Amino acid sequence: MIWVLHGSCRWWSKDTVAIVTGANKGIGLSMVKRFAELGVTVILTARDTKRGLKAVESLMAQGLHVHFFRLDVSDPDSVKTFVSWFRLKFGALDILVNNAAVSFNEIDENSVEHAETVIKTNFYGPKLLTEALLPLFRLSPSTSRILNITSRLGHFDKLRNPKIRSIISDEEKLSEEQIDNMVSLFLSNVKQGTWKSQGWPEIWTDYSVSKIALNAYSKLLAKQNQGCGLSVNCYCPGFTQTSMTRGRGTHTADDAAAIGALLALLPPQELPTGKFYIAHSNLSNKREALRLGLRVLKFRSFEVHLENVRLKAHQNKVIFLEDGWGFAFW
């Protein structure tokens, strides 16, 4: 599956700088590859130096040049070291893709044994890195972008506790303190062994809570930076064949990353903020998309081609491609 951005909407150049976390494999590596193919200067990060360098070598073998620096988003010292290196090496940032994440469950399991690690990596990691990099965003007329790789398991309706769901869903009153309080309450319930009866998500509970927190934080950050030249959005790549899914899924990491890169590189005039994108690889998901209240992203001067098949907007608020691929946002 090859996505081609129409030449008339190309706003970036080799001077455009992107960072992708957790990029030694899977969607992260595929995102780095796609950015490099499109001429973006991209930094591949990974917490394991050996694996990170191996990933860089694999891209170099394909004629692609990328930069590498070790980064463990769950380690404040690692984040500090990375940001210092980046400031000296590049000075300014245009695109940040927070992709690094972990889950310790098999597809059909639901243990919270590693809940603290999951929350620390999937929520507090991206939050820590984002806040450390905020002063370095270029905030150019093209608009700087943050794309947080998330999951539909992080949709707010997964919270079965109506009080918590109401607080997190209230965009007008939502605060960083409220998000932190939700996470702290969850971890407290885990320690007390009461998490099953407190209305937390029923599937991949710790992972789901981490993504709910990330999605809420993304909306808050988008609101705080409205009109400041920084766009903040979330992207769920769907059921993708990665190590996290043990190779199971409806599509490949390259497929998911192609759409992710597309969203990260939207033309300035078409770029929203505070939105949640979800990719679908089957039209049967249309009903679920509508149930979640997804809205269409209306293109004007922007064209996308998939093997010469133009992106088509259908009614009922969801964009779909002729081959069944689609995405939307709420």
Short mmCIF file of C-alpha atoms in Angstrom, two decimals, residues 66-193:
data_model
loop_
_atom_site.label_atom_id
_atom_site.label_comp_id
_atom_site.label_asym_id
_atom_site.label_seq_id
_atom_site.Cartn_x
_atom_site.Cartn_y
_atom_site.Cartn_z
CA VAL A 66 18.12 9.12 9.19
CA HIS A 67 19.58 10.20 12.52
CA PHE A 68 19.60 8.14 15.71
CA PHE A 69 19.79 8.86 19.42
CA ARG A 70 18.91 6.66 22.34
CA LEU A 71 15.74 7.66 24.20
CA ASP A 72 13.76 5.92 26.92
CA VAL A 73 10.69 8.11 27.41
CA SER A 74 9.98 6.51 30.80
CA ASP A 75 13.35 7.73 32.15
CA PRO A 76 13.53 11.47 32.97
CA ASP A 77 17.33 11.45 32.72
CA SER A 78 17.18 9.88 29.27
CA VAL A 79 14.64 12.50 28.15
CA LYS A 80 16.83 15.30 29.49
CA THR A 81 19.93 13.93 27.71
CA PHE A 82 18.05 13.51 24.44
CA VAL A 83 16.57 17.01 24.49
CA SER A 84 19.99 18.54 25.22
CA TRP A 85 21.49 16.64 22.29
CA PHE A 86 18.64 17.63 20.01
CA ARG A 87 18.90 21.30 20.95
CA LEU A 88 22.60 21.34 20.07
CA LYS A 89 22.27 19.23 16.91
CA PHE A 90 19.10 20.67 15.35
CA GLY A 91 17.89 23.60 17.41
CA ALA A 92 14.27 23.51 16.23
CA LEU A 93 11.53 20.91 15.82
CA ASP A 94 8.56 20.67 13.44
CA ILE A 95 7.00 17.24 14.02
CA LEU A 96 6.90 14.98 17.07
CA VAL A 97 5.39 11.50 16.80
CA ASN A 98 4.94 9.96 20.23
CA ASN A 99 4.83 6.29 19.27
CA ALA A 100 6.72 4.52 22.08
CA ALA A 101 4.38 2.30 24.11
CA VAL A 102 4.27 -1.05 25.88
CA SER A 103 1.74 -3.72 26.79
CA PHE A 104 2.46 -6.92 28.63
CA ASN A 105 -0.79 -8.72 27.79
CA GLU A 106 -1.46 -11.29 25.13
CA ILE A 107 -4.42 -10.47 22.87
CA ASP A 108 -6.94 -12.31 25.05
CA GLU A 109 -5.35 -11.57 28.44
CA ASN A 110 -6.02 -8.77 30.91
CA SER A 111 -3.44 -8.63 33.68
CA VAL A 112 -2.54 -5.37 35.47
CA GLU A 113 0.66 -6.77 36.96
CA HIS A 114 2.75 -4.19 35.08
CA ALA A 115 0.27 -1.30 35.34
CA GLU A 116 2.79 1.19 36.71
CA THR A 117 5.25 0.52 33.88
CA VAL A 118 2.50 0.78 31.27
CA ILE A 119 1.24 4.10 32.64
CA LYS A 120 4.75 5.47 33.05
CA THR A 121 5.72 4.57 29.47
CA ASN A 122 2.48 5.19 27.58
CA PHE A 123 1.25 8.34 29.31
CA TYR A 124 3.83 10.02 31.47
CA GLY A 125 6.60 9.27 28.94
CA PRO A 126 5.03 11.14 26.01
CA LYS A 127 3.89 13.90 28.38
CA LEU A 128 7.39 14.37 29.81
CA LEU A 129 9.05 14.39 26.39
CA THR A 130 6.45 16.72 24.87
CA GLU A 131 6.78 19.27 27.65
CA ALA A 132 10.58 19.15 27.43
CA LEU A 133 10.43 19.78 23.67
CA LEU A 134 7.71 22.44 23.63
CA PRO A 135 10.19 25.36 23.75
CA LEU A 136 11.98 23.94 20.70
CA PHE A 137 9.02 23.77 18.33
CA ARG A 138 9.52 26.10 15.39
CA LEU A 139 5.92 27.39 15.45
CA SER A 140 6.27 28.39 11.81
CA PRO A 141 3.51 29.49 9.44
CA SER A 142 3.32 25.84 8.34
CA THR A 143 2.35 24.96 11.93
CA SER A 144 4.28 22.56 14.12
CA ARG A 145 2.66 19.20 14.77
CA ILE A 146 2.39 16.58 17.51
CA LEU A 147 0.86 13.24 16.57
CA ASN A 148 0.29 10.88 19.47
CA ILE A 149 -0.09 7.25 18.46
CA THR A 150 -2.98 5.94 20.52
CA SER A 151 -5.76 3.36 20.45
CA ARG A 152 -9.52 3.21 20.27
CA LEU A 153 -9.20 1.40 23.60
CA GLY A 154 -8.45 4.91 24.85
CA HIS A 155 -11.83 6.25 23.78
CA PHE A 156 -13.51 7.86 26.78
CA ASP A 157 -16.56 5.60 26.53
CA LYS A 158 -14.34 2.73 27.69
CA LEU A 159 -14.59 4.24 31.18
CA ARG A 160 -17.56 2.49 32.79
CA ASN A 161 -17.45 4.70 35.88
CA PRO A 162 -19.85 7.53 34.91
CA LYS A 163 -18.30 10.07 37.30
CA ILE A 164 -14.77 9.59 35.99
CA ARG A 165 -15.98 9.48 32.38
CA SER A 166 -17.89 12.73 32.87
CA ILE A 167 -14.82 14.51 34.25
CA ILE A 168 -12.47 13.31 31.52
CA SER A 169 -14.99 14.03 28.75
CA ASP A 170 -15.64 17.63 29.82
CA GLU A 171 -13.31 19.53 27.49
CA GLU A 172 -14.23 22.90 28.95
CA LYS A 173 -13.28 22.03 32.52
CA LEU A 174 -10.64 19.36 31.92
CA SER A 175 -7.32 20.02 33.68
CA GLU A 176 -3.95 18.33 33.98
CA GLU A 177 -4.67 17.73 37.66
CA GLN A 178 -7.87 15.84 36.83
CA ILE A 179 -6.04 13.58 34.39
CA ASP A 180 -3.31 12.87 36.94
CA ASN A 181 -5.96 12.19 39.60
CA MET A 182 -7.64 9.64 37.33
CA VAL A 183 -4.35 7.84 36.73
CA SER A 184 -3.43 7.91 40.41
CA LEU A 185 -6.84 6.53 41.37
CA PHE A 186 -6.45 3.69 38.89
CA LEU A 187 -3.00 2.76 40.19
CA SER A 188 -4.32 2.93 43.76
CA ASN A 189 -7.18 0.59 42.85
CA VAL A 190 -4.67 -1.79 41.28
CA LYS A 191 -2.57 -1.86 44.45
CA GLN A 192 -5.70 -2.41 46.57
CA GLY A 193 -6.93 -5.16 44.25
#
